[in-house]
Amino acid sequence: MTATAAAPETTPTDRLLALWAEIEDLGAASSLAAWDQETCMPPGGAEGRAGVLAALAGVLHQKLCAPELLDAIDAVDAATGDDEVARAQAREARRAVMRARSVPEDLTRALAAATSRALTTWREAREADDFSIFRDDLATVLALTRERGAALGGDAASAYDALLDEYETGATTVRLDELFSGLRAELVPIMQAVADSGVTVDESAAHGSFPVDAQRELGLAVARAMGFDFDAGRLDAAAHPFCSGMNPRDVRLTWRWDETDFRPALLGIMHETGHGLYEQGLPPRWRRTPIGGAVSLGVHESQSRLWENLVGRSRPFWRWALPRFHDTFPAVERRTADDIWRSLNVVSPSLIRVEADEVTYNLHVIARFELEKALVGGDLDVDDLPAAWADTYEDLLGVRPTIAADGVLQDIHWSMGAFGYFPTYTIGNLVAAQLFEAATTAIGAGDLEASFAAGEFGGLLDWLRANVHDAASLHLPDDLVSRATGRPLAPDAFLARVRSICAQQYGV
Ligand code: ZN
């Protein structure tokens, strides 16, 4: 009703954006409440917070399903012609609206209740190392998620594709099957060659006594050097590291630490700062609009992995960081940049995804992709999941979990109904390598390395700003990667990188 009362010069796009701004604000309020829950909220606040988040989700859903919003999108589509930005605004708004409209409200509520229960029983099951505690709730979440996928995709056969598309627009089972099988065929022999090399890497440079305050100080200094603006962001402790962007001028990072090993904190902070730089780099001109946010989870993860792995695990970075490292931890034994580099680039198959190295990490993701595809497709029963998990690990990584806590119970995702999410981690790794290769070509390998060694990361950040951050969601993820790198996404840049690490470290 406010839309029809608007001034005569108001365009259809103006009307859409006016309706959309409030949707973005509600999303930001929900993110802030979730951030607070993970960082500052006393345990007693949990029940009240669940109510707040559910209420916000309900209002957000109503706003997305409001008839005037769909009318506004239709009007933009009817009027825009060649205006690329207006068409993209309508495309992204329609995508969110159709998703909200296609899932019945009672299914949404049932899933919210089921995942809330499953999250609790997953924690209990993991603690007790007993899958049977989680089994029934997982089966319920899976059944409802299959129903949800079918509602989103139009039929049961499209359910997994529809779930994938939610996290990564354009990702399909067929495309991922092809991409992942190619990757697997390369990675398994590399892993095998490393195992056969007989080389054991000395990781002692990573171990020692690293006081928490000093680790925080070093992490903040590195985040600042990377270009993170602490007038528009902050760093707090949390059980699980994450990044939450309320808007480009309010980006929250979290971290955790190990006082005997500097790697989790420093690399974790670099990872989350990579996410945070993306959020801070989203263009102010599209703030609170449908295309103003990050384009996909895979591209988001490419930003974190690029800074964590391509910068933080590199020798040029450590030529700059090493004196700071020694100043920060004066009691720790003197090391060379090469000692540190070795400790940061160890390749060894393991059972736990979040602790995996760059070579084997994607095999952990491929295992989950195969299993969840079978679960959602109805080809694998929940009762057979623990054994299927162990078999898949043995097949792909050559290791077999002996307890469920190290196997099927290690990840939170499925308890939350997040089927289709895991592949974005591997997409992120591949995009990161391809973007870094393009940035290196544009800037020049020698200049880029010299800048890292001088603690200057502005050249790389400017390239990412211009080629990734500033586009926000104007283009689809595939188009963004092609435009930034000059070719479609492929695993070769990533494979060249891990081969080089294995050659230097293991002589294979
Ligand atoms: Zn991440």
XYZ file of C-alpha atoms and ligand atoms in Angstrom:
509
model
C 0.000 0.000 0.000
C 2.936 2.332 0.604
C 4.249 1.362 -2.832
C 1.192 2.714 -4.671
C 1.335 5.950 -2.635
C 4.935 6.603 -3.738
C 5.983 9.681 -5.708
C 5.327 9.533 -9.485
C 9.045 9.469 -10.410
C 9.591 6.288 -8.347
C 10.740 3.487 -10.631
C 9.801 -0.197 -10.232
C 13.363 -0.847 -9.032
C 13.042 1.862 -6.368
C 9.876 0.179 -5.124
C 11.562 -3.225 -4.990
C 14.573 -1.837 -3.138
C 12.396 -0.012 -0.618
C 10.668 -3.299 0.266
C 13.956 -5.185 0.285
C 15.902 -2.929 2.671
C 13.823 -4.063 5.636
C 14.389 -7.731 4.725
C 18.151 -7.126 4.862
C 17.805 -5.320 8.208
C 15.858 -8.238 9.684
C 18.564 -10.599 8.431
C 21.219 -8.435 10.086
C 19.280 -8.435 13.369
C 19.112 -12.207 13.224
C 22.872 -12.464 12.509
C 23.625 -10.167 15.421
C 21.497 -12.267 17.806
C 23.257 -15.420 16.551
C 26.723 -13.820 16.915
C 25.892 -12.761 20.471
C 24.740 -16.295 21.278
C 28.160 -17.675 20.275
C 30.271 -15.004 21.996
C 28.727 -13.192 24.992
C 25.333 -14.648 25.902
C 25.132 -16.327 29.327
C 24.029 -19.987 29.134
C 20.689 -19.077 30.750
C 19.814 -16.976 27.718
C 19.530 -19.927 25.350
C 15.797 -20.522 25.594
C 14.870 -16.869 25.253
C 17.259 -16.458 22.327
C 15.727 -19.409 20.468
C 12.384 -17.594 20.699
C 13.903 -14.330 19.427
C 15.545 -16.057 16.451
C 12.354 -17.978 15.610
C 10.294 -14.771 15.749
C 12.741 -12.963 13.443
C 12.719 -15.916 11.036
C 8.910 -15.851 11.026
C 8.701 -12.133 10.249
C 11.373 -12.493 7.578
C 9.422 -15.347 5.980
C 6.204 -13.287 5.953
C 8.008 -10.339 4.350
C 9.488 -12.588 1.646
C 6.075 -14.113 0.889
C 4.178 -10.781 0.830
C 2.234 -10.399 -2.456
C 3.458 -6.808 -2.978
C 7.067 -7.999 -3.033
C 6.426 -10.460 -5.863
C 4.425 -7.748 -7.692
C 7.389 -5.380 -7.322
C 9.776 -7.996 -8.762
C 7.436 -8.658 -11.706
C 7.244 -4.912 -12.351
C 11.042 -4.623 -12.430
C 11.294 -7.532 -14.867
C 8.645 -5.968 -17.096
C 10.392 -2.587 -17.147
C 14.159 -3.102 -17.018
C 15.146 -4.011 -20.575
C 18.928 -3.818 -20.819
C 19.655 -2.526 -17.350
C 22.031 -5.236 -16.060
C 21.923 -4.114 -12.422
C 18.118 -3.905 -12.261
C 17.798 -7.317 -13.873
C 20.218 -8.788 -11.339
C 18.284 -7.167 -8.465
C 15.075 -8.792 -9.720
C 16.827 -12.150 -10.303
C 18.262 -12.355 -6.779
C 15.072 -11.110 -5.146
C 12.978 -13.620 -7.092
C 15.301 -16.464 -6.124
C 14.861 -15.722 -2.409
C 11.112 -15.171 -2.747
C 10.471 -18.367 -4.726
C 12.466 -20.384 -2.187
C 10.448 -18.958 0.690
C 7.171 -19.537 -1.158
C 7.871 -23.075 -2.352
C 8.322 -24.639 1.084
C 5.065 -24.992 3.065
C 5.110 -23.201 6.379
C 4.291 -26.354 8.386
C 7.301 -28.099 6.812
C 9.542 -25.150 7.727
C 8.311 -25.273 11.314
C 8.667 -29.071 11.520
C 12.229 -28.822 10.243
C 13.092 -26.055 12.713
C 11.819 -28.162 15.605
C 13.527 -31.341 14.311
C 16.922 -29.680 13.814
C 16.728 -28.092 17.244
C 16.251 -31.578 18.768
C 18.819 -33.184 16.472
C 21.452 -30.603 17.426
C 21.058 -31.598 21.077
C 21.109 -35.359 20.453
C 24.055 -34.977 18.048
C 26.060 -33.327 20.861
C 25.038 -36.074 23.292
C 25.817 -38.836 20.795
C 29.210 -37.359 20.019
C 30.008 -36.998 23.719
C 28.955 -40.604 24.401
C 30.407 -41.877 21.098
C 27.058 -43.577 20.426
C 25.379 -43.082 17.033
C 22.140 -44.709 18.252
C 21.404 -41.620 20.403
C 21.338 -39.475 17.244
C 19.844 -42.029 14.841
C 16.103 -41.253 15.159
C 16.491 -37.470 15.077
C 18.827 -37.664 12.092
C 16.296 -39.855 10.284
C 13.576 -37.251 10.965
C 15.771 -34.346 9.800
C 16.728 -36.296 6.667
C 13.095 -37.151 5.831
C 12.032 -33.508 6.240
C 15.059 -32.244 4.304
C 14.228 -34.600 1.421
C 10.702 -33.223 1.470
C 12.063 -29.690 1.522
C 14.467 -30.420 -1.352
C 11.603 -31.894 -3.387
C 9.479 -28.798 -2.693
C 12.334 -26.504 -3.764
C 13.295 -28.539 -6.819
C 9.809 -29.461 -7.978
C 10.133 -33.251 -7.506
C 11.966 -35.860 -5.434
C 14.537 -36.537 -8.172
C 15.684 -32.883 -8.056
C 15.874 -32.694 -4.256
C 19.671 -32.851 -3.847
C 20.282 -30.428 -6.717
C 17.844 -27.977 -5.161
C 19.660 -28.233 -1.830
C 23.050 -27.714 -3.509
C 21.752 -24.678 -5.378
C 20.738 -23.063 -2.130
C 24.366 -22.732 -1.042
C 25.990 -22.414 -4.470
C 23.826 -21.093 -7.300
C 24.376 -23.227 -10.383
C 25.959 -26.222 -8.615
C 24.394 -29.531 -9.704
C 25.051 -33.186 -8.952
C 26.158 -33.810 -12.536
C 28.701 -30.962 -12.504
C 30.048 -31.840 -9.073
C 30.303 -35.538 -9.972
C 32.508 -34.583 -12.887
C 34.592 -32.024 -10.999
C 35.061 -34.211 -7.932
C 35.824 -37.441 -9.773
C 38.577 -35.632 -11.702
C 39.946 -34.224 -8.481
C 39.816 -37.567 -6.722
C 41.677 -39.306 -9.534
C 44.560 -36.834 -9.076
C 44.593 -36.496 -5.293
C 44.601 -40.166 -4.311
C 47.888 -40.936 -6.156
C 49.494 -37.756 -4.733
C 48.524 -38.834 -1.220
C 49.828 -42.336 -1.913
C 53.141 -41.007 -3.240
C 53.586 -38.909 -0.108
C 52.925 -41.952 2.084
C 55.384 -44.035 0.044
C 58.111 -41.354 0.218
C 59.021 -42.397 3.759
C 59.630 -38.723 4.628
C 58.507 -37.568 8.068
C 58.229 -33.802 8.316
C 59.606 -32.080 11.404
C 56.661 -30.103 12.809
C 58.429 -29.006 15.988
C 58.472 -25.330 14.890
C 54.708 -25.242 15.464
C 54.954 -26.501 19.023
C 55.914 -24.641 22.175
C 54.346 -22.384 24.756
C 52.219 -19.642 23.145
C 50.396 -17.465 25.728
C 46.868 -16.613 24.635
C 47.264 -12.813 24.916
C 50.360 -12.910 22.732
C 48.581 -15.089 20.163
C 45.738 -12.582 20.043
C 48.196 -9.701 19.600
C 49.923 -11.447 16.679
C 46.587 -12.391 15.090
C 45.338 -8.791 15.311
C 48.589 -7.461 13.804
C 48.343 -9.887 10.877
C 44.631 -9.125 10.322
C 45.450 -5.387 10.297
C 48.318 -5.912 7.846
C 45.946 -7.883 5.579
C 43.757 -4.777 5.459
C 40.966 -5.594 7.909
C 39.453 -2.376 9.269
C 38.896 -2.656 13.028
C 36.787 0.519 12.985
C 34.350 -1.621 10.996
C 34.894 -4.943 12.738
C 36.074 -6.806 15.825
C 37.561 -10.085 17.027
C 36.110 -12.136 19.891
C 36.625 -15.592 21.334
C 34.155 -18.377 20.469
C 34.012 -22.183 20.558
C 34.009 -22.323 16.744
C 35.706 -19.695 14.580
C 33.351 -17.856 12.212
C 32.747 -14.509 10.541
C 29.457 -12.665 10.647
C 28.843 -9.536 8.590
C 25.937 -7.357 9.715
C 26.917 -4.907 6.984
C 30.274 -3.844 5.439
C 30.899 -1.463 8.352
C 30.177 -4.038 11.069
C 31.961 -7.359 10.544
C 32.526 -9.724 13.487
C 35.307 -12.323 13.533
C 35.798 -15.047 16.144
C 38.772 -17.228 17.042
C 40.002 -19.988 19.338
C 43.512 -21.062 20.317
C 45.796 -23.842 21.482
C 48.525 -22.680 23.887
C 50.875 -25.457 22.745
C 50.525 -24.933 18.945
C 50.341 -21.517 17.252
C 48.731 -22.809 14.027
C 44.996 -23.071 14.877
C 44.772 -19.482 16.153
C 46.917 -17.721 13.566
C 45.634 -19.609 10.520
C 42.094 -19.496 11.912
C 42.294 -15.706 12.271
C 43.731 -15.359 8.758
C 40.884 -17.579 7.475
C 38.145 -15.574 9.171
C 39.839 -12.280 8.220
C 39.671 -13.469 4.593
C 35.902 -13.862 5.011
C 35.800 -10.500 6.794
C 37.694 -8.641 4.043
C 35.089 -9.887 1.564
C 32.267 -8.596 3.788
C 34.015 -5.230 4.300
C 34.642 -4.982 0.550
C 30.994 -5.373 -0.494
C 30.054 -2.165 -2.309
C 28.197 0.548 -0.325
C 26.129 1.424 -3.432
C 24.242 -1.882 -3.195
C 23.917 -2.054 0.578
C 20.521 -3.422 1.718
C 19.657 -4.568 -1.827
C 19.162 -8.118 -3.219
C 22.576 -8.126 -4.939
C 24.478 -6.443 -2.101
C 25.670 -9.627 -0.368
C 28.332 -12.263 -0.998
C 27.583 -14.285 -4.124
C 27.870 -17.836 -2.725
C 29.345 -19.929 0.055
C 31.973 -21.347 -2.309
C 33.212 -17.890 -3.296
C 33.113 -16.823 0.367
C 35.254 -19.830 1.287
C 37.637 -19.006 -1.570
C 38.433 -15.709 0.147
C 39.182 -17.322 3.510
C 41.219 -20.171 2.033
C 43.184 -17.813 -0.211
C 44.455 -15.786 2.753
C 44.875 -18.785 5.037
C 46.632 -21.104 2.595
C 48.023 -19.157 -0.357
C 49.285 -16.315 1.846
C 49.564 -17.654 5.425
C 51.276 -20.920 4.478
C 53.716 -19.266 2.049
C 57.426 -18.545 2.483
C 57.203 -14.854 1.400
C 54.607 -14.199 4.100
C 56.863 -15.782 6.707
C 59.838 -13.682 5.655
C 57.797 -10.748 6.992
C 55.992 -12.547 9.818
C 58.942 -14.409 11.374
C 60.538 -11.444 13.242
C 57.071 -10.533 14.562
C 56.559 -14.139 15.590
C 59.822 -14.135 17.565
C 59.063 -10.728 19.134
C 55.623 -11.963 20.162
C 56.893 -15.241 21.637
C 60.369 -14.390 23.023
C 60.565 -17.659 25.011
C 60.069 -19.808 21.892
C 63.133 -21.317 20.188
C 64.527 -19.355 17.177
C 63.354 -20.774 13.848
C 63.830 -20.057 10.171
C 60.991 -19.164 7.785
C 61.646 -22.538 6.192
C 61.160 -24.394 9.514
C 57.798 -22.670 9.914
C 56.865 -23.343 6.269
C 57.510 -27.069 6.752
C 55.338 -27.219 9.858
C 52.497 -25.527 7.962
C 52.531 -27.830 4.936
C 52.374 -31.372 6.260
C 50.404 -33.912 4.190
C 48.951 -36.893 6.034
C 45.592 -38.686 5.749
C 43.530 -38.349 8.914
C 40.028 -38.992 10.189
C 38.976 -35.431 11.048
C 38.052 -32.983 8.271
C 38.734 -29.749 10.148
C 42.287 -30.869 10.943
C 43.050 -32.090 7.411
C 45.851 -30.764 5.195
C 45.241 -29.161 1.792
C 45.739 -32.383 -0.183
C 43.478 -34.675 1.822
C 40.887 -32.064 2.845
C 38.978 -32.358 -0.405
C 38.804 -36.142 -0.050
C 36.979 -35.598 3.247
C 34.529 -33.381 1.352
C 34.117 -35.874 -1.499
C 33.304 -38.606 1.064
C 30.513 -36.464 2.513
C 29.234 -35.518 -0.949
C 28.922 -39.202 -1.917
C 27.204 -40.106 1.356
C 24.716 -37.227 1.479
C 23.859 -37.643 -2.196
C 22.936 -41.275 -1.403
C 21.021 -40.284 1.756
C 18.945 -37.598 0.027
C 18.487 -39.776 -3.064
C 17.110 -42.609 -0.918
C 19.955 -44.999 -1.804
C 21.406 -45.123 1.709
C 19.498 -45.779 4.909
C 20.394 -43.935 8.112
C 20.948 -47.314 9.842
C 23.688 -48.143 7.339
C 25.335 -44.721 7.528
C 28.047 -45.395 10.162
C 29.350 -48.419 8.240
C 29.076 -46.612 4.892
C 31.041 -43.709 6.371
C 33.828 -46.003 7.556
C 33.939 -47.841 4.201
C 34.049 -44.576 2.241
C 36.932 -43.288 4.379
C 38.857 -46.508 3.967
C 38.277 -46.382 0.229
C 39.170 -42.696 -0.271
C 41.699 -41.930 2.444
C 42.946 -45.346 3.513
C 41.952 -44.709 7.119
C 39.028 -46.214 9.017
C 37.415 -44.675 12.106
C 37.149 -47.067 15.034
C 34.763 -44.835 16.977
C 31.725 -42.911 15.688
C 32.952 -39.655 17.254
C 35.911 -39.741 14.823
C 33.613 -40.786 11.976
C 30.000 -40.039 11.215
C 29.443 -37.905 14.332
C 32.262 -35.386 13.759
C 30.343 -32.687 11.828
C 27.421 -30.575 12.970
C 26.006 -29.955 9.440
C 23.545 -32.821 8.979
C 21.998 -32.274 12.410
C 21.149 -28.772 11.166
C 19.631 -30.132 7.951
C 22.559 -28.649 5.961
C 22.711 -31.329 3.253
C 24.405 -29.934 0.134
C 26.659 -27.590 2.103
C 29.914 -29.603 2.208
C 30.748 -29.286 -1.520
C 31.135 -25.511 -1.107
C 34.317 -26.141 0.920
C 36.006 -27.827 -2.025
C 34.626 -25.286 -4.502
C 36.190 -22.645 -2.248
C 39.597 -24.361 -2.330
C 39.552 -24.611 -6.122
C 38.333 -21.037 -6.629
C 40.985 -19.742 -4.194
C 43.820 -21.330 -6.188
C 42.444 -20.119 -9.519
C 41.932 -16.554 -8.235
C 45.419 -16.475 -6.724
C 46.915 -17.651 -10.013
C 45.078 -14.851 -11.854
C 46.131 -12.256 -9.271
C 49.746 -13.459 -9.539
C 49.634 -13.079 -13.322
C 48.109 -9.600 -13.065
C 50.487 -8.293 -10.382
C 53.581 -10.310 -11.314
C 54.894 -13.198 -9.209
C 58.071 -11.354 -8.175
C 56.237 -8.187 -7.144
C 53.598 -10.120 -5.248
C 56.165 -12.135 -3.293
C 58.239 -9.019 -2.570
C 55.142 -7.253 -1.238
C 54.314 -10.164 1.092
C 57.894 -10.224 2.360
C 57.527 -6.501 3.152
C 54.218 -7.080 4.971
C 52.270 -5.293 2.248
C 49.104 -7.029 1.141
C 47.305 -4.076 -0.446
C 48.131 -5.148 -4.004
C 46.467 -8.525 -3.530
C 43.535 -7.018 -1.624
C 42.971 -4.377 -4.321
C 42.868 -7.110 -6.958
C 40.321 -9.083 -4.905
C 38.280 -5.933 -4.290
C 38.153 -5.138 -8.009
C 37.556 -8.685 -9.264
C 35.476 -10.326 -6.527
C 34.253 -8.118 -3.687
C 32.984 -5.147 -5.664
C 30.755 -7.310 -7.880
C 28.820 -8.601 -4.826
C 25.993 -10.735 -6.341
C 25.696 -8.915 -9.671
C 26.899 -12.031 -11.558
C 26.241 -15.684 -10.843
C 29.156 -17.475 -9.089
C 30.377 -19.234 -12.272
C 30.343 -15.958 -14.209
C 32.221 -14.198 -11.449
C 34.986 -16.813 -11.508
C 35.203 -16.724 -15.322
C 35.337 -12.931 -15.414
C 37.967 -12.738 -12.657
C 40.223 -15.495 -13.980
C 39.448 -15.607 -17.707
C 38.237 -19.221 -17.652
C 35.651 -21.507 -16.037
C 36.420 -23.149 -12.701
C 38.787 -26.128 -13.003
C 40.961 -28.003 -10.489
C 44.313 -27.481 -12.265
C 45.517 -24.372 -10.383
C 44.776 -26.105 -7.101
C 46.463 -29.328 -8.213
C 49.580 -27.486 -9.399
C 49.852 -25.882 -5.970
C 49.547 -29.096 -3.951
C 51.923 -30.919 -6.315
C 54.497 -28.200 -5.734
C 54.122 -28.506 -1.956
C 54.526 -32.296 -2.143
C 57.583 -31.969 -4.375
C 59.283 -29.529 -1.985
C 58.301 -31.313 1.185
C 58.403 -34.996 0.197
C 60.384 -35.049 -3.054
C 57.490 -36.670 -4.941
Zn 35.432 -20.464 6.129
